[in-house]
Amino acid sequence: MSEMTHNLNWGAIELFAMDVDGVLTDGSLYVSSDGSETKRFSIIDGLGLVMLREAGVKIAWISGRGSDATDRRAEELKVDFVIQGRKDKAKALSSLLKELGLKPEQAAYMGDDTIDTEAIELAAIGVAVPEAQPELLAAANYTTQRAGGNGAVREVCNHILAARSQLAK
């Protein structure tokens, strides 16, 4: 575990919230001639989220745009909360924390673009993917080694799971 991850309280996380495009995907959008949309999601990220949910951590996806592909993947993974079409991500995160009776100190938020900045600043652990916008990278207190859509979410899941495992000992 790097010094940067060691100083963060991953074990306190009860809610892992994240953006979708650029975090769970590589940020690409595939639109066919009939107008249907497809997205590429990482299987290892998905398994990490399933393991985290099974460990009792709530999962939330907060996306600035609506997408049927996002809904479909969220159903497969049994994501607890899917909030789409929200540009005010910090307000969405704050409302969700209130609904769950949690404090910001119990939340991690992961993003890649400027509209994620306030949510990253609100959460105890603000995570950016390496290809995130400069403002977001500056606001985050952890940047993943892996890229968005290519294991970045799993990397965060692994930190939370490892910390919870240590707490259980």
Backbone as CSV, one residue per row, in Angstrom:
resi,resn,N_x,N_y,N_z,CA_x,CA_y,CA_z,C_x,C_y,C_z
1,MET,0.847,-1.175,0.000,0.000,0.000,0.000,0.891,1.236,0.000
2,SER,0.664,2.169,-0.893,1.495,3.373,-0.947,1.224,4.242,0.272
3,GLU,2.150,5.152,0.522,1.996,6.090,1.636,0.683,6.864,1.517
4,MET,0.333,7.225,0.288,-0.888,7.999,0.060,-2.136,7.210,0.468
5,THR,-2.198,5.942,0.143,-3.369,5.151,0.518,-3.360,4.837,2.000
6,HIS,-2.169,4.709,2.567,-2.041,4.354,3.977,-2.627,5.435,4.894
7,ASN,-2.516,6.691,4.488,-2.986,7.794,5.320,-4.481,8.062,5.199
8,LEU,-5.158,7.363,4.313,-6.592,7.553,4.139,-7.342,6.492,4.938
9,ASN,-8.485,6.871,5.502,-9.255,5.942,6.331,-10.246,5.141,5.477
10,TRP,-9.710,4.238,4.675,-10.541,3.406,3.791,-11.532,2.558,4.595
11,GLY,-11.173,2.161,5.784,-12.023,1.298,6.604,-13.292,1.964,7.103
12,ALA,-13.346,3.297,7.061,-14.530,4.026,7.528,-15.592,4.151,6.436
13,ILE,-15.275,3.744,5.223,-16.173,3.971,4.092,-17.386,3.033,4.153
14,GLU,-18.563,3.643,4.172,-19.835,2.921,4.159,-20.596,3.142,2.854
15,LEU,-20.186,4.175,2.087,-20.799,4.486,0.807,-19.694,4.800,-0.197
16,PHE,-19.679,4.045,-1.288,-18.757,4.331,-2.388,-19.607,4.806,-3.553
17,ALA,-19.518,6.110,-3.830,-20.281,6.727,-4.917,-19.319,7.101,-6.031
18,MET,-19.822,7.078,-7.274,-18.938,7.383,-8.395,-19.717,7.866,-9.593
19,ASP,-18.993,8.578,-10.441,-19.470,8.934,-11.754,-19.464,7.651,-12.585
20,VAL,-20.091,7.683,-13.738,-20.125,6.498,-14.610,-19.162,6.659,-15.783
21,ASP,-19.453,7.624,-16.670,-18.642,7.793,-17.871,-17.266,8.340,-17.517
22,GLY,-16.224,7.600,-17.884,-14.866,7.986,-17.576,-14.333,7.366,-16.304
23,VAL,-15.212,6.747,-15.516,-14.817,6.071,-14.274,-15.097,4.576,-14.405
24,LEU,-16.364,4.242,-14.618,-16.738,2.848,-14.867,-16.531,2.464,-16.331
25,THR,-16.406,3.475,-17.181,-16.124,3.259,-18.607,-14.862,4.054,-18.943
26,ASP,-14.347,3.855,-20.131,-13.167,4.618,-20.551,-13.547,5.997,-21.077
27,GLY,-14.804,6.358,-20.942,-15.269,7.665,-21.376,-15.754,7.694,-22.815
28,SER,-15.609,6.578,-23.510,-16.091,6.508,-24.884,-17.578,6.214,-24.904
29,LEU,-18.245,6.707,-25.927,-19.664,6.454,-26.114,-19.833,5.931,-27.527
30,TYR,-20.459,4.795,-27.662,-20.683,4.194,-28.971,-22.147,4.389,-29.342
31,VAL,-22.395,5.082,-30.456,-23.757,5.341,-30.910,-23.893,4.730,-32.300
32,SER,-24.857,3.830,-32.437,-25.054,3.179,-33.732,-25.950,4.037,-34.631
33,SER,-26.052,3.638,-35.863,-26.838,4.419,-36.830,-28.318,4.494,-36.454
34,ASP,-28.812,3.533,-35.661,-30.215,3.593,-35.236,-30.388,4.439,-33.966
35,GLY,-29.275,5.014,-33.495,-29.342,5.883,-32.323,-29.144,5.166,-30.999
36,SER,-29.034,3.835,-31.018,-28.823,3.125,-29.756,-27.387,3.336,-29.273
37,GLU,-27.239,3.273,-27.972,-25.972,3.572,-27.322,-25.432,2.331,-26.630
38,THR,-24.149,2.124,-26.737,-23.506,1.046,-25.983,-22.304,1.613,-25.241
39,LYS,-21.960,0.966,-24.142,-20.807,1.348,-23.338,-20.028,0.088,-22.985
40,ARG,-18.749,0.260,-22.774,-17.865,-0.835,-22.384,-17.561,-0.718,-20.887
41,PHE,-17.979,-1.716,-20.116,-17.721,-1.772,-18.675,-16.716,-2.874,-18.385
42,SER,-15.865,-2.663,-17.402,-14.870,-3.653,-16.999,-15.487,-4.716,-16.087
43,ILE,-15.210,-5.965,-16.410,-15.696,-7.073,-15.581,-15.025,-7.055,-14.206
44,ILE,-13.717,-6.700,-14.147,-13.052,-6.709,-12.838,-13.583,-5.592,-11.940
45,ASP,-13.961,-4.455,-12.531,-14.605,-3.406,-11.735,-15.935,-3.919,-11.186
46,GLY,-16.691,-4.591,-12.038,-17.989,-5.123,-11.625,-17.882,-6.096,-10.471
47,LEU,-16.922,-7.010,-10.543,-16.744,-7.976,-9.459,-16.327,-7.275,-8.169
48,GLY,-15.482,-6.255,-8.290,-15.092,-5.484,-7.110,-16.292,-4.839,-6.436
49,LEU,-17.188,-4.285,-7.248,-18.395,-3.660,-6.684,-19.308,-4.689,-6.030
50,VAL,-19.425,-5.864,-6.626,-20.232,-6.937,-6.028,-19.631,-7.343,-4.678
51,MET,-18.323,-7.520,-4.630,-17.661,-7.909,-3.373,-17.836,-6.823,-2.310
52,LEU,-17.754,-5.573,-2.717,-17.916,-4.470,-1.776,-19.340,-4.440,-1.234
53,ARG,-20.323,-4.595,-2.128,-21.729,-4.617,-1.696,-21.967,-5.778,-0.740
54,GLU,-21.393,-6.941,-1.053,-21.556,-8.110,-0.180,-20.892,-7.909,1.182
55,ALA,-19.906,-7.011,1.235,-19.232,-6.691,2.503,-20.001,-5.627,3.294
56,GLY,-21.126,-5.147,2.734,-21.973,-4.209,3.444,-21.805,-2.751,3.069
57,VAL,-20.965,-2.460,2.080,-20.780,-1.077,1.634,-21.851,-0.757,0.585
58,LYS,-22.495,0.382,0.733,-23.492,0.833,-0.247,-22.773,1.390,-1.476
59,ILE,-23.345,1.135,-2.646,-22.781,1.588,-3.915,-23.756,2.561,-4.563
60,ALA,-23.224,3.681,-5.073,-24.063,4.654,-5.773,-23.361,5.103,-7.052
61,TRP,-24.132,5.178,-8.121,-23.661,5.741,-9.383,-24.388,7.055,-9.577
62,ILE,-23.628,8.140,-9.760,-24.204,9.462,-9.970,-23.671,9.981,-11.299
63,SER,-24.541,9.991,-12.297,-24.124,10.345,-13.650,-24.778,11.637,-14.121
64,GLY,-24.030,12.417,-14.859,-24.550,13.664,-15.403,-25.519,13.460,-16.551
65,ARG,-25.518,12.272,-17.118,-26.424,11.999,-18.247,-27.117,10.658,-18.035
66,GLY,-28.309,10.555,-18.568,-29.066,9.314,-18.493,-28.635,8.349,-19.573
67,SER,-28.695,7.063,-19.268,-28.300,6.048,-20.237,-28.951,4.715,-19.892
68,ASP,-29.590,4.106,-20.898,-30.164,2.771,-20.702,-29.075,1.738,-20.444
69,ALA,-27.907,1.915,-21.078,-26.793,0.981,-20.867,-26.333,1.020,-19.404
70,THR,-26.327,2.204,-18.821,-25.958,2.346,-17.405,-26.985,1.642,-16.526
71,ASP,-28.267,1.850,-16.820,-29.328,1.171,-16.056,-29.163,-0.338,-16.121
72,ARG,-28.906,-0.853,-17.303,-28.774,-2.298,-17.512,-27.609,-2.879,-16.693
73,ARG,-26.452,-2.206,-16.752,-25.283,-2.694,-16.010,-25.524,-2.588,-14.503
74,ALA,-26.163,-1.522,-14.073,-26.465,-1.352,-12.646,-27.383,-2.455,-12.141
75,GLU,-28.365,-2.846,-12.959,-29.273,-3.951,-12.588,-28.484,-5.246,-12.433
76,GLU,-27.589,-5.526,-13.373,-26.780,-6.751,-13.311,-25.965,-6.815,-12.024
77,LEU,-25.413,-5.674,-11.616,-24.538,-5.621,-10.442,-25.294,-5.356,-9.146
78,LYS,-26.615,-5.132,-9.241,-27.450,-4.815,-8.081,-26.914,-3.586,-7.337
79,VAL,-26.593,-2.538,-8.108,-26.117,-1.277,-7.527,-27.249,-0.685,-6.687
80,ASP,-26.915,-0.262,-5.474,-27.926,0.218,-4.530,-28.646,1.473,-4.997
81,PHE,-27.896,2.435,-5.546,-28.480,3.714,-5.932,-27.938,4.133,-7.292
82,VAL,-28.844,4.415,-8.231,-28.459,4.895,-9.557,-29.169,6.226,-9.768
83,ILE,-28.378,7.291,-9.830,-28.892,8.644,-9.985,-28.341,9.170,-11.304
84,GLN,-29.228,9.387,-12.269,-28.780,9.833,-13.589,-29.356,11.201,-13.933
85,GLY,-28.674,11.896,-14.844,-29.120,13.206,-15.291,-28.906,14.290,-14.259
86,ARG,-27.918,14.121,-13.380,-27.636,15.107,-12.325,-26.254,15.711,-12.524
87,LYS,-26.222,16.995,-12.793,-24.946,17.702,-12.934,-24.442,18.196,-11.576
88,ASP,-25.370,18.347,-10.611,-25.031,18.813,-9.262,-24.703,17.608,-8.380
89,LYS,-23.564,17.018,-8.652,-23.217,15.748,-8.012,-23.015,15.865,-6.502
90,ALA,-22.482,16.986,-6.037,-22.294,17.159,-4.595,-23.652,17.196,-3.887
91,LYS,-24.645,17.862,-4.489,-25.989,17.889,-3.891,-26.599,16.495,-3.886
92,ALA,-26.409,15.750,-4.971,-26.923,14.379,-5.044,-26.262,13.512,-3.975
93,LEU,-24.956,13.648,-3.814,-24.229,12.877,-2.804,-24.667,13.275,-1.405
94,SER,-24.794,14.569,-1.165,-25.218,15.064,0.145,-26.607,14.538,0.506
95,SER,-27.532,14.575,-0.442,-28.890,14.057,-0.211,-28.867,12.563,0.093
96,LEU,-28.042,11.839,-0.629,-27.940,10.393,-0.412,-27.360,10.090,0.968
97,LEU,-26.343,10.825,1.364,-25.763,10.639,2.702,-26.817,10.883,3.771
98,LYS,-27.590,11.953,3.600,-28.648,12.279,4.567,-29.682,11.156,4.618
99,GLU,-30.097,10.680,3.447,-31.079,9.590,3.362,-30.580,8.333,4.082
100,LEU,-29.282,8.062,3.989,-28.697,6.861,4.593,-28.264,7.072,6.041
101,GLY,-28.353,8.313,6.524,-27.910,8.603,7.887,-26.405,8.505,8.033
102,LEU,-25.684,8.831,6.979,-24.220,8.767,6.992,-23.625,10.167,6.954
103,LYS,-22.367,10.255,7.398,-21.617,11.504,7.353,-20.659,11.466,6.156
104,PRO,-20.221,12.631,5.676,-19.239,12.649,4.581,-17.975,11.840,4.897
105,GLU,-17.629,11.743,6.183,-16.450,10.971,6.595,-16.593,9.477,6.291
106,GLN,-17.808,9.056,5.972,-18.070,7.645,5.678,-18.231,7.387,4.185
107,ALA,-17.887,8.404,3.376,-18.097,8.283,1.933,-16.809,8.455,1.144
108,ALA,-16.743,7.713,0.050,-15.719,7.911,-0.975,-16.468,8.269,-2.249
109,TYR,-15.918,9.205,-3.005,-16.502,9.572,-4.290,-15.404,9.562,-5.337
110,MET,-15.724,9.004,-6.496,-14.747,8.860,-7.571,-15.261,9.513,-8.842
111,GLY,-14.424,10.342,-9.468,-14.838,11.026,-10.676,-13.695,11.275,-11.631
112,ASP,-14.041,11.952,-12.738,-13.030,12.234,-13.756,-13.135,13.626,-14.366
113,ASP,-14.218,14.342,-14.113,-14.390,15.627,-14.791,-14.758,16.725,-13.791
114,THR,-14.741,17.955,-14.248,-14.926,19.098,-13.361,-16.245,19.073,-12.599
115,ILE,-17.302,18.506,-13.181,-18.591,18.467,-12.455,-18.563,17.508,-11.272
116,ASP,-17.486,16.728,-11.134,-17.322,15.828,-9.988,-16.544,16.480,-8.844
117,THR,-15.972,17.640,-9.085,-15.052,18.253,-8.118,-15.677,18.483,-6.755
118,GLU,-16.860,19.090,-6.693,-17.479,19.382,-5.394,-17.831,18.102,-4.631
119,ALA,-18.236,17.054,-5.340,-18.530,15.772,-4.682,-17.242,15.155,-4.127
120,ILE,-16.167,15.297,-4.872,-14.868,14.780,-4.411,-14.420,15.524,-3.155
121,GLU,-14.671,16.827,-3.134,-14.300,17.630,-1.962,-15.191,17.329,-0.765
122,LEU,-16.441,16.949,-0.993,-17.378,16.628,0.080,-17.030,15.303,0.763
123,ALA,-16.671,14.308,-0.015,-16.403,12.970,0.525,-15.081,12.934,1.300
124,ALA,-15.016,12.037,2.270,-13.783,11.869,3.041,-12.630,11.442,2.152
125,ILE,-12.924,10.557,1.201,-11.900,10.126,0.257,-12.389,10.475,-1.145
126,GLY,-11.724,11.434,-1.747,-12.031,11.860,-3.108,-11.044,11.215,-4.053
127,VAL,-11.556,10.457,-5.006,-10.717,9.671,-5.901,-10.842,10.175,-7.332
128,ALA,-9.704,10.282,-8.006,-9.673,10.640,-9.419,-9.008,9.514,-10.199
129,VAL,-9.402,9.368,-11.445,-8.684,8.479,-12.359,-7.534,9.296,-12.946
130,PRO,-6.449,8.646,-13.393,-5.270,9.395,-13.838,-5.519,10.345,-15.006
131,GLU,-6.505,10.043,-15.840,-6.788,10.890,-17.003,-7.839,11.957,-16.709
132,ALA,-8.148,12.185,-15.431,-9.128,13.193,-15.019,-8.651,14.599,-15.382
133,GLN,-9.582,15.514,-15.402,-9.273,16.920,-15.657,-8.390,17.469,-14.530
134,PRO,-7.528,18.443,-14.844,-6.575,18.966,-13.856,-7.214,19.452,-12.550
135,GLU,-8.369,20.122,-12.625,-9.038,20.619,-11.415,-9.427,19.459,-10.497
136,LEU,-9.872,18.393,-11.106,-10.290,17.238,-10.322,-9.084,16.543,-9.696
137,LEU,-8.021,16.402,-10.462,-6.798,15.800,-9.932,-6.282,16.597,-8.740
138,ALA,-6.391,17.922,-8.808,-5.934,18.780,-7.712,-6.820,18.620,-6.470
139,ALA,-8.111,18.390,-6.669,-9.051,18.264,-5.545,-9.007,16.884,-4.889
140,ALA,-8.650,15.867,-5.640,-8.676,14.485,-5.138,-7.557,14.242,-4.131
141,ASN,-7.830,13.362,-3.165,-6.748,12.970,-2.262,-6.230,11.571,-2.577
142,TYR,-6.718,10.982,-3.668,-6.156,9.729,-4.162,-6.400,9.654,-5.664
143,THR,-5.377,9.291,-6.413,-5.492,9.066,-7.852,-5.136,7.615,-8.116
144,THR,-6.009,6.908,-8.810,-5.779,5.486,-9.078,-4.604,5.284,-10.032
145,GLN,-4.012,4.125,-9.941,-2.975,3.723,-10.891,-3.621,3.299,-12.204
146,ARG,-4.772,2.620,-12.091,-5.479,2.099,-13.267,-6.366,3.186,-13.863
147,ALA,-6.604,3.076,-15.151,-7.431,4.043,-15.873,-8.921,3.760,-15.685
148,GLY,-9.727,4.790,-15.917,-11.179,4.639,-15.891,-11.620,3.589,-16.896
149,GLY,-12.524,2.708,-16.462,-13.017,1.638,-17.324,-12.047,0.481,-17.459
150,ASN,-10.914,0.561,-16.781,-9.880,-0.476,-16.886,-9.304,-0.862,-15.531
151,GLY,-10.177,-1.024,-14.549,-9.739,-1.503,-13.243,-9.581,-0.436,-12.173
152,ALA,-9.834,0.824,-12.490,-9.700,1.894,-11.490,-10.682,1.705,-10.337
153,VAL,-11.917,1.364,-10.650,-12.928,1.156,-9.608,-12.537,-0.044,-8.738
154,ARG,-12.048,-1.104,-9.340,-11.622,-2.281,-8.577,-10.488,-1.928,-7.623
155,GLU,-9.582,-1.062,-8.074,-8.470,-0.629,-7.222,-9.005,-0.002,-5.927
156,VAL,-10.011,0.848,-6.049,-10.609,1.483,-4.870,-11.345,0.443,-4.025
157,CYS,-12.094,-0.435,-4.677,-12.783,-1.514,-3.948,-11.784,-2.319,-3.134
158,ASN,-10.651,-2.645,-3.737,-9.629,-3.436,-3.043,-9.093,-2.711,-1.810
159,HIS,-8.888,-1.394,-1.897,-8.422,-0.628,-0.730,-9.451,-0.678,0.393
160,ILE,-10.724,-0.499,0.045,-11.788,-0.516,1.065,-11.897,-1.908,1.680
161,LEU,-11.911,-2.933,0.842,-12.020,-4.312,1.347,-10.839,-4.684,2.228
162,ALA,-9.644,-4.308,1.838,-8.447,-4.614,2.637,-8.515,-3.925,3.996
163,ALA,-8.945,-2.674,4.007,-9.041,-1.933,5.265,-10.112,-2.526,6.172
164,ARG,-11.236,-2.920,5.601,-12.302,-3.532,6.399,-11.845,-4.876,6.960
165,SER,-11.082,-5.600,6.191,-10.529,-6.888,6.630,-9.592,-6.676,7.822
166,GLN,-8.773,-5.639,7.747,-7.853,-5.322,8.847,-8.629,-4.937,10.100
167,LEU,-9.716,-4.178,9.943,-10.531,-3.759,11.078,-11.198,-4.952,11.755
168,ALA,-11.522,-5.970,10.955,-12.222,-7.163,11.487,-11.292,-8.039,12.339
169,LYS,-9.998,-7.838,12.202,-9.038,-8.687,12.931,-8.909,-8.282,14.374
